[in-house]
């Protein structure tokens, strides 16, 4: 078995050549070939085929969701920029907004452009929320809540589509397997 051999060879080369370990670090990548052995297992291959078919049949739904997400990124990012950009300071060439901790101070706004605001929308809709950019105005906070709910809906819809397609395909494959078994039993 060549895959098994390629996955074990780097270990023995490193064992015999302790001096050149740094130079043969690339061979460690060959160890990943061990993962390819799982593809040989019959049930794993069948389940992988079901998984691929589910995503293939769900592509139309993914396309629609992708369009809605892109529209949300453009819309919410643009609105957020105008709500949170603050005041332009020609001396520094930056936007400044009031600080939420020290109310009498101004800080540089993280919303320096509309594309930079797109980053905030992507992070917020993906429910990650790094905290590197956050709204401080009331309008920005309301928009943030709308963006979060939009993200939750955009994540929930594909999950239900994938789940429904998985159930259909899994049920169909089980029925086909049961029919093949019944035919084999009748032939015996």
Coordinates of C-alpha atoms in Angstrom, one line a residue:
X1 CA 0.0 0.0 0.0
X2 CA 1.7 3.1 -1.3
X3 CA -0.3 5.6 0.8
X4 CA 0.6 3.8 4.0
X5 CA 4.3 3.7 3.0
X6 CA 4.4 7.4 2.2
X7 CA 2.8 8.3 5.5
X8 CA 5.3 6.2 7.5
X9 CA 8.6 7.0 5.6
X10 CA 9.1 10.5 7.1
X11 CA 9.1 9.2 10.6
X12 CA 11.9 6.7 9.9
X13 CA 13.9 9.3 7.9
X14 CA 13.8 11.7 10.8
X15 CA 14.7 9.0 13.2
X16 CA 17.8 8.1 11.3
X17 CA 18.8 11.7 10.5
X18 CA 18.4 13.7 13.7
X19 CA 20.8 16.4 12.4
X20 CA 18.8 17.3 9.3
X21 CA 15.3 17.4 11.0
X22 CA 14.8 21.0 10.1
X23 CA 15.6 20.4 6.4
X24 CA 13.2 17.5 6.0
X25 CA 10.3 19.1 7.7
X26 CA 8.5 19.1 4.4
X27 CA 8.3 15.3 4.6
X28 CA 6.0 15.6 7.6
X29 CA 3.4 16.7 5.2
X30 CA 3.4 13.3 3.7
X31 CA 2.0 12.0 7.0
X32 CA -1.3 13.5 5.9
X33 CA -1.6 10.8 3.4
X34 CA -2.8 8.6 6.3
X35 CA -6.0 10.5 6.2
X36 CA -6.6 9.3 2.7
X37 CA -7.0 5.7 4.0
X38 CA -10.4 6.6 5.4
X39 CA -11.7 7.1 1.9
X40 CA -11.2 3.4 1.3
X41 CA -13.7 2.4 3.9
X42 CA -17.0 1.5 2.3
X43 CA -19.5 3.2 4.6
X44 CA -17.3 6.3 4.8
X45 CA -17.3 6.6 1.0
X46 CA -21.1 6.2 0.9
X47 CA -21.6 8.8 3.6
X48 CA -19.2 11.1 1.8
X49 CA -21.1 10.7 -1.4
X50 CA -24.3 11.6 0.4
X51 CA -22.6 14.6 1.9
X52 CA -21.4 15.8 -1.6
X53 CA -24.9 15.2 -3.1
X54 CA -26.5 17.2 -0.4
X55 CA -24.3 20.2 -1.1
X56 CA -24.7 19.8 -4.8
X57 CA -28.5 19.9 -4.5
X58 CA -28.4 22.8 -2.1
X59 CA -26.4 25.1 -4.5
X60 CA -29.4 27.1 -5.6
X61 CA -30.3 27.9 -2.0
X62 CA -26.7 28.9 -1.3
X63 CA -26.7 31.2 -4.3
X64 CA -29.8 33.0 -3.1
X65 CA -28.5 33.3 0.4
X66 CA -25.2 34.6 -0.9
X67 CA -26.9 37.3 -2.9
X68 CA -28.9 38.4 0.2
X69 CA -25.7 38.4 2.3
X70 CA -23.9 40.5 -0.2
X71 CA -26.8 43.0 -0.4
X72 CA -26.8 43.1 3.5
X73 CA -23.1 43.8 3.6
X74 CA -23.4 46.6 1.1
X75 CA -26.5 48.2 2.7
X76 CA -25.5 47.8 6.4
X77 CA -21.9 48.7 5.8
X78 CA -22.7 51.9 4.0
X79 CA -25.3 53.0 6.5
X80 CA -23.0 52.1 9.4
X81 CA -20.2 54.2 7.9
X82 CA -22.4 57.3 7.7
X83 CA -23.8 56.7 11.2
X84 CA -20.4 56.1 12.9
X85 CA -17.8 58.0 10.9
X86 CA -17.9 61.1 13.1
X87 CA -16.4 64.4 12.1
X88 CA -13.7 64.9 9.6
X89 CA -10.6 66.6 10.9
X90 CA -8.7 68.2 7.9
X91 CA -5.6 68.7 10.1
X92 CA -5.1 65.0 10.7
X93 CA -6.9 63.7 7.7
X94 CA -9.0 61.3 9.9
X95 CA -12.5 61.0 11.2
X96 CA -13.1 61.4 14.9
X97 CA -16.1 60.4 17.0
X98 CA -16.9 61.0 20.7
X99 CA -15.4 58.5 23.1
X100 CA -17.9 56.4 25.0
X101 CA -15.7 56.2 28.1
X102 CA -14.4 59.8 28.3
X103 CA -17.4 61.8 27.1
X104 CA -15.4 65.0 26.6
X105 CA -12.7 63.3 24.4
X106 CA -12.7 62.4 20.7
X107 CA -11.2 59.2 19.4
X108 CA -10.3 58.0 15.9
X109 CA -13.2 56.1 14.4
X110 CA -12.6 52.6 13.2
X111 CA -15.1 53.2 10.5
X112 CA -12.6 55.0 8.2
X113 CA -14.3 53.9 4.9
X114 CA -17.3 52.0 3.6
X115 CA -15.2 48.9 2.7
X116 CA -13.8 48.9 6.2
X117 CA -17.4 49.0 7.4
X118 CA -18.1 45.9 5.3
X119 CA -15.6 44.1 7.6
X120 CA -17.8 45.0 10.6
X121 CA -20.9 43.7 8.8
X122 CA -19.2 40.4 7.9
X123 CA -17.9 39.8 11.4
X124 CA -21.3 40.8 13.0
X125 CA -23.5 38.7 10.7
X126 CA -21.2 35.7 11.2
X127 CA -21.9 36.2 15.0
X128 CA -18.2 36.4 15.7
X129 CA -18.0 40.0 16.9
X130 CA -14.3 40.5 17.4
X131 CA -14.8 43.8 19.2
X132 CA -12.3 45.7 17.0
X133 CA -15.1 47.9 15.7
X134 CA -18.3 48.7 17.6
X135 CA -20.9 51.4 17.2
X136 CA -21.2 54.2 19.8
X137 CA -24.2 56.2 18.4
X138 CA -27.8 55.2 19.1
X139 CA -28.4 54.8 15.4
X140 CA -25.4 52.7 15.0
X141 CA -26.4 50.5 17.9
X142 CA -29.9 50.0 16.4
X143 CA -28.3 49.1 13.1
X144 CA -26.0 46.7 14.9
X145 CA -29.0 44.8 16.3
X146 CA -30.6 44.6 12.9
X147 CA -27.4 43.3 11.4
X148 CA -27.1 40.7 14.1
X149 CA -30.6 39.4 13.5
X150 CA -30.0 39.4 9.8
X151 CA -26.9 37.3 10.4
X152 CA -28.8 34.8 12.5
X153 CA -31.5 34.5 9.8
X154 CA -28.9 34.2 7.0
X155 CA -27.2 31.3 9.0
X156 CA -30.5 29.6 9.9
X157 CA -31.9 29.5 6.4
X158 CA -29.1 27.5 4.8
X159 CA -29.0 25.1 7.7
X160 CA -32.7 24.2 7.3
X161 CA -32.2 23.8 3.5
X162 CA -29.2 21.5 4.0
X163 CA -31.1 19.6 6.7
X164 CA -34.1 19.1 4.5
X165 CA -32.0 18.0 1.5
X166 CA -30.0 15.7 3.7
X167 CA -33.1 14.0 5.0
X168 CA -34.5 13.5 1.4
X169 CA -31.3 12.1 0.0
X170 CA -30.6 9.9 3.1
X171 CA -34.1 8.5 3.0
X172 CA -33.9 7.9 -0.8
X173 CA -30.5 6.1 -0.4
X174 CA -31.9 3.9 2.4
X175 CA -35.0 3.0 0.3
X176 CA -32.7 2.1 -2.7
X177 CA -30.5 -0.1 -0.4
X178 CA -33.6 -1.8 1.0
X179 CA -34.9 -2.4 -2.5
X180 CA -31.6 -3.9 -3.6
X181 CA -31.5 -6.2 -0.6
X182 CA -35.0 -7.3 -1.3
X183 CA -34.2 -8.1 -4.9
X184 CA -31.1 -10.0 -3.9
X185 CA -33.1 -12.1 -1.4
X186 CA -35.7 -12.9 -4.1
X187 CA -33.0 -14.0 -6.4
X188 CA -31.6 -16.5 -3.9

